[in-house]
PDB file of C-alpha atoms (C1' of nucleotides) in Angstrom:
ATOM      1  CA  UNK A  74       0.080   0.024  -0.035  1.00 55.00           C
ATOM      2  CA  UNK A  75       2.845   2.417   0.677  1.00 52.00           C
ATOM      3  CA  UNK A  76       5.318   3.843  -1.738  1.00 50.00           C
ATOM      4  CA  UNK A  77       2.699   4.232  -4.387  1.00 56.00           C
ATOM      5  CA  UNK A  78       2.046   7.564  -6.055  1.00 63.00           C
ATOM      6  CA  UNK A  79       0.621  10.369  -3.905  1.00 66.00           C
ATOM      7  CA  UNK A  80      -3.038  11.029  -3.811  1.00 75.00           C
ATOM      8  CA  UNK A  81      -4.499  11.585  -7.180  1.00 68.00           C
ATOM      9  CA  UNK A  82      -6.041  14.753  -6.040  1.00 70.00           C
ATOM     10  CA  UNK A  83      -5.731  16.624  -2.687  1.00 75.00           C
ATOM     11  CA  UNK A  84      -8.841  15.871  -0.671  1.00 85.00           C
ATOM     12  CA  UNK A  85     -11.684  18.375  -0.711  1.00 86.00           C
ATOM     13  CA  UNK A  86     -12.162  20.762   2.121  1.00 90.00           C
ATOM     14  CA  UNK A  87     -15.106  18.673   3.425  1.00 92.00           C
ATOM     15  CA  UNK A  88     -13.236  15.450   3.290  1.00 95.00           C
ATOM     16  CA  UNK A  89     -10.478  16.985   5.149  1.00 97.00           C
ATOM     17  CA  UNK A  90     -12.826  18.203   7.815  1.00 96.00           C
ATOM     18  CA  UNK A  91     -14.505  14.731   8.074  1.00 96.00           C
ATOM     19  CA  UNK A  92     -11.064  12.954   8.096  1.00 97.00           C
ATOM     20  CA  UNK A  93      -9.692  15.133  10.927  1.00 97.00           C
ATOM     21  CA  UNK A  94     -12.868  14.306  13.003  1.00 97.00           C
ATOM     22  CA  UNK A  95     -12.319  10.654  12.265  1.00 97.00           C
ATOM     23  CA  UNK A  96      -8.620  10.604  13.285  1.00 98.00           C
ATOM     24  CA  UNK A  97      -9.328  12.772  16.310  1.00 98.00           C
ATOM     25  CA  UNK A  98     -11.481  10.215  17.639  1.00 98.00           C
ATOM     26  CA  UNK A  99      -8.480   7.776  17.890  1.00 98.00           C
ATOM     27  CA  UNK A 100      -6.656  10.477  19.748  1.00 97.00           C
ATOM     28  CA  UNK A 101      -7.810   9.766  23.248  1.00 98.00           C
ATOM     29  CA  UNK A 102      -6.451   7.040  25.491  1.00 98.00           C
ATOM     30  CA  UNK A 103      -9.801   5.962  26.825  1.00 98.00           C
ATOM     31  CA  UNK A 104     -11.242   5.425  23.397  1.00 98.00           C
ATOM     32  CA  UNK A 105      -8.213   3.680  22.399  1.00 98.00           C
ATOM     33  CA  UNK A 106      -8.518   1.308  25.193  1.00 98.00           C
ATOM     34  CA  UNK A 107     -12.135   0.715  24.295  1.00 98.00           C
ATOM     35  CA  UNK A 108     -11.184   0.132  20.676  1.00 98.00           C
ATOM     36  CA  UNK A 109      -8.406  -2.367  21.565  1.00 97.00           C
ATOM     37  CA  UNK A 110     -10.766  -4.235  23.888  1.00 97.00           C
ATOM     38  CA  UNK A 111     -13.393  -4.500  21.101  1.00 97.00           C
ATOM     39  CA  UNK A 112     -10.686  -5.628  18.828  1.00 96.00           C
ATOM     40  CA  UNK A 113     -10.990  -8.815  20.879  1.00 96.00           C
ATOM     41  CA  UNK A 114     -14.671  -9.236  19.837  1.00 96.00           C
ATOM     42  CA  UNK A 115     -18.027  -7.855  20.625  1.00 97.00           C
ATOM     43  CA  UNK A 116     -18.529  -6.630  24.101  1.00 98.00           C
ATOM     44  CA  UNK A 117     -21.315  -5.009  26.119  1.00 98.00           C
ATOM     45  CA  UNK A 118     -21.020  -1.840  28.086  1.00 98.00           C
ATOM     46  CA  UNK A 119     -20.766  -3.463  31.470  1.00 98.00           C
ATOM     47  CA  UNK A 120     -17.849  -5.468  30.478  1.00 98.00           C
ATOM     48  CA  UNK A 121     -15.997  -2.464  28.962  1.00 98.00           C
ATOM     49  CA  UNK A 122     -16.608  -0.667  32.204  1.00 98.00           C
ATOM     50  CA  UNK A 123     -15.229  -3.374  34.217  1.00 97.00           C
ATOM     51  CA  UNK A 124     -12.337  -3.969  31.959  1.00 97.00           C
ATOM     52  CA  UNK A 125     -11.253  -0.367  31.844  1.00 97.00           C
ATOM     53  CA  UNK A 126     -12.246   0.405  35.507  1.00 96.00           C
ATOM     54  CA  UNK A 127     -13.794   3.682  34.480  1.00 96.00           C
ATOM     55  CA  UNK A 128     -17.169   5.311  35.325  1.00 97.00           C
ATOM     56  CA  UNK A 129     -20.021   3.880  33.375  1.00 98.00           C
ATOM     57  CA  UNK A 130     -21.145   7.304  32.189  1.00 98.00           C
ATOM     58  CA  UNK A 131     -17.666   8.094  30.824  1.00 98.00           C
ATOM     59  CA  UNK A 132     -17.805   5.020  28.832  1.00 98.00           C
ATOM     60  CA  UNK A 133     -21.204   5.620  27.460  1.00 98.00           C
ATOM     61  CA  UNK A 134     -20.128   9.236  26.459  1.00 98.00           C
ATOM     62  CA  UNK A 135     -17.180   7.798  24.538  1.00 98.00           C
ATOM     63  CA  UNK A 136     -19.131   5.095  22.996  1.00 98.00           C
ATOM     64  CA  UNK A 137     -21.468   7.857  21.745  1.00 98.00           C
ATOM     65  CA  UNK A 138     -18.465   9.513  20.053  1.00 98.00           C
ATOM     66  CA  UNK A 139     -17.281   6.265  18.571  1.00 98.00           C
ATOM     67  CA  UNK A 140     -20.797   5.657  17.247  1.00 97.00           C
ATOM     68  CA  UNK A 141     -21.112   9.047  15.659  1.00 96.00           C
ATOM     69  CA  UNK A 142     -17.749   8.720  13.995  1.00 95.00           C
ATOM     70  CA  UNK A 143     -18.702   5.210  12.933  1.00 95.00           C
ATOM     71  CA  UNK A 144     -15.798   3.529  14.466  1.00 97.00           C
ATOM     72  CA  UNK A 145     -18.121   1.063  16.223  1.00 98.00           C
ATOM     73  CA  UNK A 146     -21.395  -0.433  15.495  1.00 97.00           C
ATOM     74  CA  UNK A 147     -23.733  -1.971  18.070  1.00 98.00           C
ATOM     75  CA  UNK A 148     -26.612  -4.279  18.594  1.00 97.00           C
ATOM     76  CA  UNK A 149     -29.142  -4.518  21.383  1.00 97.00           C
ATOM     77  CA  UNK A 150     -30.053  -7.663  23.283  1.00 97.00           C
ATOM     78  CA  UNK A 151     -32.593  -7.129  26.033  1.00 96.00           C
ATOM     79  CA  UNK A 152     -31.217  -4.230  28.072  1.00 97.00           C
ATOM     80  CA  UNK A 153     -27.617  -5.025  27.165  1.00 98.00           C
ATOM     81  CA  UNK A 154     -25.969  -3.269  24.172  1.00 98.00           C
ATOM     82  CA  UNK A 155     -22.993  -5.033  22.414  1.00 98.00           C
ATOM     83  CA  UNK A 156     -20.382  -2.922  20.604  1.00 98.00           C
ATOM     84  CA  UNK A 157     -17.991  -4.015  18.053  1.00 98.00           C
ATOM     85  CA  UNK A 158     -15.417  -2.437  15.625  1.00 97.00           C
ATOM     86  CA  UNK A 159     -17.338  -0.983  12.609  1.00 93.00           C
ATOM     87  CA  UNK A 160     -15.024  -2.316   9.842  1.00 88.00           C
ATOM     88  CA  UNK A 161     -11.667  -3.580   9.024  1.00 90.00           C
ATOM     89  CA  UNK A 162     -10.221  -0.047   8.517  1.00 92.00           C
ATOM     90  CA  UNK A 163     -10.547   0.622  12.273  1.00 95.00           C
ATOM     91  CA  UNK A 164      -8.578  -2.590  13.007  1.00 94.00           C
ATOM     92  CA  UNK A 165      -5.921  -1.685  10.146  1.00 94.00           C
ATOM     93  CA  UNK A 166      -5.446   1.863  11.530  1.00 95.00           C
ATOM     94  CA  UNK A 167      -4.825   0.527  15.129  1.00 96.00           C
ATOM     95  CA  UNK A 168      -2.282  -1.885  13.770  1.00 95.00           C
ATOM     96  CA  UNK A 169      -0.325   0.579  11.827  1.00 93.00           C
ATOM     97  CA  UNK A 170      -0.328   2.917  14.717  1.00 94.00           C
ATOM     98  CA  UNK A 171       1.142   0.332  16.940  1.00 94.00           C
ATOM     99  CA  UNK A 172       3.798  -0.523  14.474  1.00 91.00           C
ATOM    100  CA  UNK A 173       4.738   3.074  14.141  1.00 89.00           C
ATOM    101  CA  UNK A 174       4.926   3.520  17.913  1.00 90.00           C
ATOM    102  CA  UNK A 175       6.859   0.278  18.463  1.00 88.00           C
ATOM    103  CA  UNK A 176       9.474   1.100  15.697  1.00 84.00           C
ATOM    104  CA  UNK A 177       9.997   4.511  17.043  1.00 74.00           C
ATOM    105  CA  UNK A 178      11.440   3.294  20.638  1.00 61.00           C
ATOM    106  CA  UNK A 179      14.645   5.170  20.986  1.00 45.00           C
TER     107      UNK A 179
ATOM    108  CA  UNK B  12      -3.942  -6.829   7.111  1.00 55.00           C
ATOM    109  CA  UNK B  13      -7.408  -7.033   8.430  1.00 52.00           C
ATOM    110  CA  UNK B  14      -9.564  -9.890   9.698  1.00 51.00           C
ATOM    111  CA  UNK B  15      -6.439 -11.408  11.317  1.00 56.00           C
ATOM    112  CA  UNK B  16      -6.466 -12.355  14.961  1.00 63.00           C
ATOM    113  CA  UNK B  17      -6.809  -9.487  17.491  1.00 67.00           C
ATOM    114  CA  UNK B  18      -3.656  -7.954  18.984  1.00 75.00           C
ATOM    115  CA  UNK B  19      -1.769 -10.606  20.707  1.00 69.00           C
ATOM    116  CA  UNK B  20      -1.729  -8.629  24.034  1.00 70.00           C
ATOM    117  CA  UNK B  21      -3.467  -5.349  24.687  1.00 75.00           C
ATOM    118  CA  UNK B  22      -1.096  -2.525  24.439  1.00 85.00           C
ATOM    119  CA  UNK B  23       0.657  -1.215  27.683  1.00 86.00           C
ATOM    120  CA  UNK B  24      -0.438   1.902  29.275  1.00 89.00           C
ATOM    121  CA  UNK B  25       2.659   3.784  27.835  1.00 92.00           C
ATOM    122  CA  UNK B  26       1.887   2.647  24.409  1.00 95.00           C
ATOM    123  CA  UNK B  27      -1.687   3.684  24.551  1.00 97.00           C
ATOM    124  CA  UNK B  28      -0.607   7.134  25.681  1.00 96.00           C
ATOM    125  CA  UNK B  29       1.960   7.377  22.821  1.00 96.00           C
ATOM    126  CA  UNK B  30      -0.423   6.047  20.398  1.00 97.00           C
ATOM    127  CA  UNK B  31      -3.262   8.468  21.321  1.00 97.00           C
ATOM    128  CA  UNK B  32      -0.685  11.340  20.949  1.00 97.00           C
ATOM    129  CA  UNK B  33       0.457   9.922  17.637  1.00 97.00           C
ATOM    130  CA  UNK B  34      -3.297   9.769  16.235  1.00 97.00           C
ATOM    131  CA  UNK B  35      -4.343  12.940  17.841  1.00 98.00           C
ATOM    132  CA  UNK B  36      -1.718  14.616  15.470  1.00 98.00           C
ATOM    133  CA  UNK B  37      -3.798  13.607  12.595  1.00 98.00           C
ATOM    134  CA  UNK B  38      -6.853  15.054  14.074  1.00 97.00           C
ATOM    135  CA  UNK B  39      -6.476  18.590  12.810  1.00 98.00           C
ATOM    136  CA  UNK B  40      -7.502  20.043   9.499  1.00 98.00           C
ATOM    137  CA  UNK B  41      -4.353  22.096   9.199  1.00 98.00           C
ATOM    138  CA  UNK B  42      -2.023  19.376  10.012  1.00 98.00           C
ATOM    139  CA  UNK B  43      -3.823  17.059   7.552  1.00 98.00           C
ATOM    140  CA  UNK B  44      -3.591  19.630   4.766  1.00 98.00           C
ATOM    141  CA  UNK B  45       0.176  19.828   5.383  1.00 98.00           C
ATOM    142  CA  UNK B  46       0.414  16.128   5.399  1.00 98.00           C
ATOM    143  CA  UNK B  47      -1.480  15.614   2.170  1.00 97.00           C
ATOM    144  CA  UNK B  48       0.689  18.428   0.529  1.00 97.00           C
ATOM    145  CA  UNK B  49       3.770  16.568   1.833  1.00 97.00           C
ATOM    146  CA  UNK B  50       2.482  13.325   0.348  1.00 96.00           C
ATOM    147  CA  UNK B  51       3.250  14.851  -3.079  1.00 96.00           C
ATOM    148  CA  UNK B  52       6.838  15.250  -2.108  1.00 96.00           C
ATOM    149  CA  UNK B  53       9.341  17.170  -0.079  1.00 97.00           C
ATOM    150  CA  UNK B  54       8.328  20.911   0.518  1.00 98.00           C
ATOM    151  CA  UNK B  55       9.847  23.840   2.127  1.00 98.00           C
ATOM    152  CA  UNK B  56       7.829  26.038   4.625  1.00 98.00           C
ATOM    153  CA  UNK B  57       7.220  28.800   2.228  1.00 98.00           C
ATOM    154  CA  UNK B  58       5.615  26.704  -0.263  1.00 98.00           C
ATOM    155  CA  UNK B  59       3.378  24.971   2.317  1.00 98.00           C
ATOM    156  CA  UNK B  60       2.549  28.508   3.621  1.00 98.00           C
ATOM    157  CA  UNK B  61       1.465  29.564   0.060  1.00 97.00           C
ATOM    158  CA  UNK B  62      -0.331  26.348  -0.790  1.00 97.00           C
ATOM    159  CA  UNK B  63      -2.468  26.426   2.308  1.00 97.00           C
ATOM    160  CA  UNK B  64      -2.824  30.306   2.662  1.00 96.00           C
ATOM    161  CA  UNK B  65      -2.157  30.215   6.323  1.00 96.00           C
ATOM    162  CA  UNK B  66       0.134  32.351   8.508  1.00 97.00           C
ATOM    163  CA  UNK B  67       3.705  31.171   8.457  1.00 97.00           C
ATOM    164  CA  UNK B  68       3.771  31.051  12.301  1.00 98.00           C
ATOM    165  CA  UNK B  69       0.961  28.666  12.339  1.00 98.00           C
ATOM    166  CA  UNK B  70       2.495  26.439   9.918  1.00 98.00           C
ATOM    167  CA  UNK B  71       5.759  26.450  11.815  1.00 98.00           C
ATOM    168  CA  UNK B  72       3.871  25.602  14.991  1.00 98.00           C
ATOM    169  CA  UNK B  73       2.095  22.770  13.367  1.00 98.00           C
ATOM    170  CA  UNK B  74       5.323  21.509  11.720  1.00 98.00           C
ATOM    171  CA  UNK B  75       6.810  21.528  15.306  1.00 98.00           C
ATOM    172  CA  UNK B  76       3.926  19.335  16.415  1.00 98.00           C
ATOM    173  CA  UNK B  77       4.362  16.993  13.298  1.00 98.00           C
ATOM    174  CA  UNK B  78       8.111  16.906  14.059  1.00 97.00           C
ATOM    175  CA  UNK B  79       7.712  15.873  17.716  1.00 96.00           C
ATOM    176  CA  UNK B  80       5.412  13.060  16.862  1.00 95.00           C
ATOM    177  CA  UNK B  81       7.683  11.978  14.114  1.00 95.00           C
ATOM    178  CA  UNK B  82       5.136  12.407  11.324  1.00 97.00           C
ATOM    179  CA  UNK B  83       7.528  14.340   9.336  1.00 97.00           C
ATOM    180  CA  UNK B  84      11.257  14.499   8.963  1.00 97.00           C
ATOM    181  CA  UNK B  85      13.172  17.574   7.596  1.00 97.00           C
ATOM    182  CA  UNK B  86      16.472  18.676   6.012  1.00 97.00           C
ATOM    183  CA  UNK B  87      17.941  22.125   5.961  1.00 97.00           C
ATOM    184  CA  UNK B  88      19.348  23.812   2.786  1.00 97.00           C
ATOM    185  CA  UNK B  89      20.674  27.205   3.286  1.00 96.00           C
ATOM    186  CA  UNK B  90      17.914  29.027   5.064  1.00 97.00           C
ATOM    187  CA  UNK B  91      15.275  26.930   3.690  1.00 98.00           C
ATOM    188  CA  UNK B  92      13.929  23.715   5.486  1.00 98.00           C
ATOM    189  CA  UNK B  93      12.344  20.975   3.482  1.00 98.00           C
ATOM    190  CA  UNK B  94       9.809  18.702   5.146  1.00 98.00           C
ATOM    191  CA  UNK B  95       8.660  15.318   4.060  1.00 98.00           C
ATOM    192  CA  UNK B  96       6.537  12.435   5.521  1.00 97.00           C
ATOM    193  CA  UNK B  97       8.515  10.461   8.033  1.00 93.00           C
ATOM    194  CA  UNK B  98       7.802   6.997   6.851  1.00 87.00           C
ATOM    195  CA  UNK B  99       5.230   4.834   4.852  1.00 89.00           C
ATOM    196  CA  UNK B 100       3.135   4.428   7.827  1.00 91.00           C
ATOM    197  CA  UNK B 101       2.009   7.993   7.617  1.00 95.00           C
ATOM    198  CA  UNK B 102       1.125   7.741   3.959  1.00 94.00           C
ATOM    199  CA  UNK B 103      -0.805   4.318   4.701  1.00 94.00           C
ATOM    200  CA  UNK B 104      -2.762   5.807   7.482  1.00 95.00           C
ATOM    201  CA  UNK B 105      -3.935   8.777   5.526  1.00 96.00           C
ATOM    202  CA  UNK B 106      -5.015   6.366   2.672  1.00 95.00           C
ATOM    203  CA  UNK B 107      -7.040   4.193   4.843  1.00 94.00           C
ATOM    204  CA  UNK B 108      -8.528   7.277   6.533  1.00 94.00           C
ATOM    205  CA  UNK B 109      -9.642   8.522   3.086  1.00 94.00           C
ATOM    206  CA  UNK B 110     -11.117   5.100   2.113  1.00 92.00           C
ATOM    207  CA  UNK B 111     -13.144   4.960   5.303  1.00 90.00           C
ATOM    208  CA  UNK B 112     -14.400   8.554   4.847  1.00 90.00           C
ATOM    209  CA  UNK B 113     -15.396   7.979   1.147  1.00 88.00           C
ATOM    210  CA  UNK B 114     -17.022   4.680   1.772  1.00 84.00           C
ATOM    211  CA  UNK B 115     -19.215   6.094   4.414  1.00 74.00           C
ATOM    212  CA  UNK B 116     -20.856   8.742   2.301  1.00 62.00           C
ATOM    213  CA  UNK B 117     -24.518   8.267   3.000  1.00 46.00           C
TER     214      UNK B 117
ATOM    215  C1'  DT C 222      28.840  44.905   9.640  1.00 90.89           C
ATOM    216  C1'  DG C 223      24.240  45.607   8.132  1.00 90.89           C
ATOM    217  C1'  DT C 224      19.976  44.325   5.990  1.00 90.89           C
ATOM    218  C1'  DA C 225      16.761  40.949   4.067  1.00 90.89           C
ATOM    219  C1'  DT C 226      14.777  36.491   3.885  1.00 90.89           C
ATOM    220  C1'  DA C 227      13.363  31.912   5.873  1.00 90.89           C
ATOM    221  C1'  DT C 228      11.962  29.738   9.752  1.00 90.89           C
ATOM    222  C1'  DA C 229      11.059  29.052  14.779  1.00 90.89           C
ATOM    223  C1'  DT C 230       9.428  30.318  19.357  1.00 90.89           C
ATOM    224  C1'  DG C 231       7.000  32.701  23.409  1.00 90.89           C
ATOM    225  C1'  DC C 232       2.909  34.131  25.143  1.00 90.89           C
ATOM    226  C1'  DA C 233      -1.882  35.241  25.311  1.00 90.89           C
ATOM    227  C1'  DC C 234      -6.559  33.868  24.507  1.00 90.89           C
ATOM    228  C1'  DA C 235     -10.602  31.875  22.686  1.00 90.89           C
ATOM    229  C1'  DT C 236     -12.412  27.441  21.946  1.00 90.89           C
ATOM    230  C1'  DA C 237     -12.740  22.421  22.160  1.00 90.89           C
ATOM    231  C1'  DT C 238     -12.926  18.360  25.008  1.00 90.89           C
ATOM    232  C1'  DA C 239     -12.829  14.701  28.650  1.00 90.89           C
ATOM    233  C1'  DT C 240     -14.695  13.617  32.835  1.00 90.89           C
ATOM    234  C1'  DA C 241     -17.647  13.729  37.029  1.00 90.89           C
ATOM    235  C1'  DC C 242     -22.129  14.022  38.994  1.00 90.89           C
ATOM    236  C1'  DA C 243     -26.913  13.791  38.572  1.00 90.89           C
ATOM    237  C1'  DT C 244     -30.669  12.233  36.183  1.00 90.89           C
ATOM    238  C1'  DG C 245     -33.361  10.083  32.399  1.00 90.89           C
ATOM    239  C1'  DT C 246     -34.941   6.030  29.734  1.00 90.89           C
ATOM    240  C1'  DA C 247     -35.778   1.345  28.552  1.00 90.89           C
ATOM    241  C1'  DT C 248     -36.317  -3.355  29.525  1.00 90.89           C
ATOM    242  C1'  DA C 249     -36.781  -7.240  32.735  1.00 90.89           C
ATOM    243  C1'  DA C 250     -38.619  -9.304  36.814  1.00 90.89           C
ATOM    244  C1'  DG C 251     -41.463  -9.825  40.723  1.00 90.89           C
TER     245       DG C 251
ATOM    246  C1'  DC D 138     -47.460  -1.241  39.136  1.00 90.89           C
ATOM    247  C1'  DT D 139     -42.841  -1.384  41.488  1.00 90.89           C
ATOM    248  C1'  DT D 140     -38.361  -2.213  41.571  1.00 90.89           C
ATOM    249  C1'  DA D 141     -33.830  -3.296  39.701  1.00 90.89           C
ATOM    250  C1'  DT D 142     -30.463  -3.323  36.004  1.00 90.89           C
ATOM    251  C1'  DA D 143     -28.289  -1.492  31.830  1.00 90.89           C
ATOM    252  C1'  DC D 144     -27.338   2.183  29.301  1.00 90.89           C
ATOM    253  C1'  DA D 145     -27.698   7.079  27.706  1.00 90.89           C
ATOM    254  C1'  DT D 146     -27.800  12.025  28.219  1.00 90.89           C
ATOM    255  C1'  DG D 147     -27.509  16.906  30.407  1.00 90.89           C
ATOM    256  C1'  DT D 148     -24.737  20.180  32.553  1.00 90.89           C
ATOM    257  C1'  DA D 149     -20.703  22.005  34.753  1.00 90.89           C
ATOM    258  C1'  DT D 150     -15.857  22.548  34.879  1.00 90.89           C
ATOM    259  C1'  DA D 151     -10.976  21.803  34.582  1.00 90.89           C
ATOM    260  C1'  DT D 152      -7.593  21.201  31.262  1.00 90.89           C
ATOM    261  C1'  DA D 153      -5.871  20.859  26.481  1.00 90.89           C
ATOM    262  C1'  DT D 154      -5.286  22.772  22.126  1.00 90.89           C
ATOM    263  C1'  DG D 155      -4.982  25.898  17.742  1.00 90.89           C
ATOM    264  C1'  DT D 156      -4.045  30.291  16.279  1.00 90.89           C
ATOM    265  C1'  DG D 157      -2.566  35.260  16.208  1.00 90.89           C
ATOM    266  C1'  DC D 158       0.825  38.556  17.302  1.00 90.89           C
ATOM    267  C1'  DA D 159       5.369  39.764  18.502  1.00 90.89           C
ATOM    268  C1'  DT D 160       9.842  38.611  18.504  1.00 90.89           C
ATOM    269  C1'  DA D 161      14.023  35.588  18.114  1.00 90.89           C
ATOM    270  C1'  DT D 162      17.336  32.897  15.395  1.00 90.89           C
ATOM    271  C1'  DA D 163      19.954  31.686  11.370  1.00 90.89           C
ATOM    272  C1'  DT D 164      21.656  32.018   6.999  1.00 90.89           C
ATOM    273  C1'  DA D 165      22.467  34.734   2.621  1.00 90.89           C
ATOM    274  C1'  DC D 166      24.063  38.757   0.497  1.00 90.89           C
ATOM    275  C1'  DA D 167      25.601  43.464  -0.160  1.00 90.89           C
TER     276       DA D 167
END
DNA sequence: TGTATATATGCACATATATACATGTATAAG
DNA sequence: CTTATACATGTATATATGTGCATATATACA
């Protein structure tokens, strides 16, 4: 995927805006923890809360952000709500990020 | 790259922190515009300033951020400074991001 | 030396954002 | 209908962040 030709055309204003919102969503430790946990498979809110040891309201707020930016999808089952990563892009970006970080250890 | 097994181990606290800083850097329209421009090849500060039509000081501030997070590298030539994308990861992440955005048009 | 050009940096400020606390809504169970 | 459980949402607030303005540094050139 790398070392190809640059982007055919520089993205439009609107795309830049959307894209920055998209990436911004990865830019918070709590949200990243949620995403990495979801990378293990579908999880409900309670189990996320327990895993991260963070207030339930905080988790819900962040899940709301993740939903809006389409980083996660969800499914209701009774009063539980199960979240999962929205598509493979999310997984790929996390992987590349980790690689970049780990290669950069000085 | 996608649909593989989840991350072997959930990243360490420090990796999460570094990673969120890394992604946060993509989460600003001005920085994204700089990155997309640099994806076309090495550019000096002046040309970036002209391309984006933004204050020189603002560009330098953002380049400083991009340098610290190792999204760009640079090279001095006389009093000019030429910036370029640091490694292929940066390019790849931008590409995946664009794909995600463009697929998501409702 | 002195001046112009290219870039970086310090500081201030307005805005954005993450979290805590309280409360609302929905579903299940008795 | 009442109570408990799972989750979402509203509001307030402290902190982080992007940008503008002024100024500093460095290199080239006269």
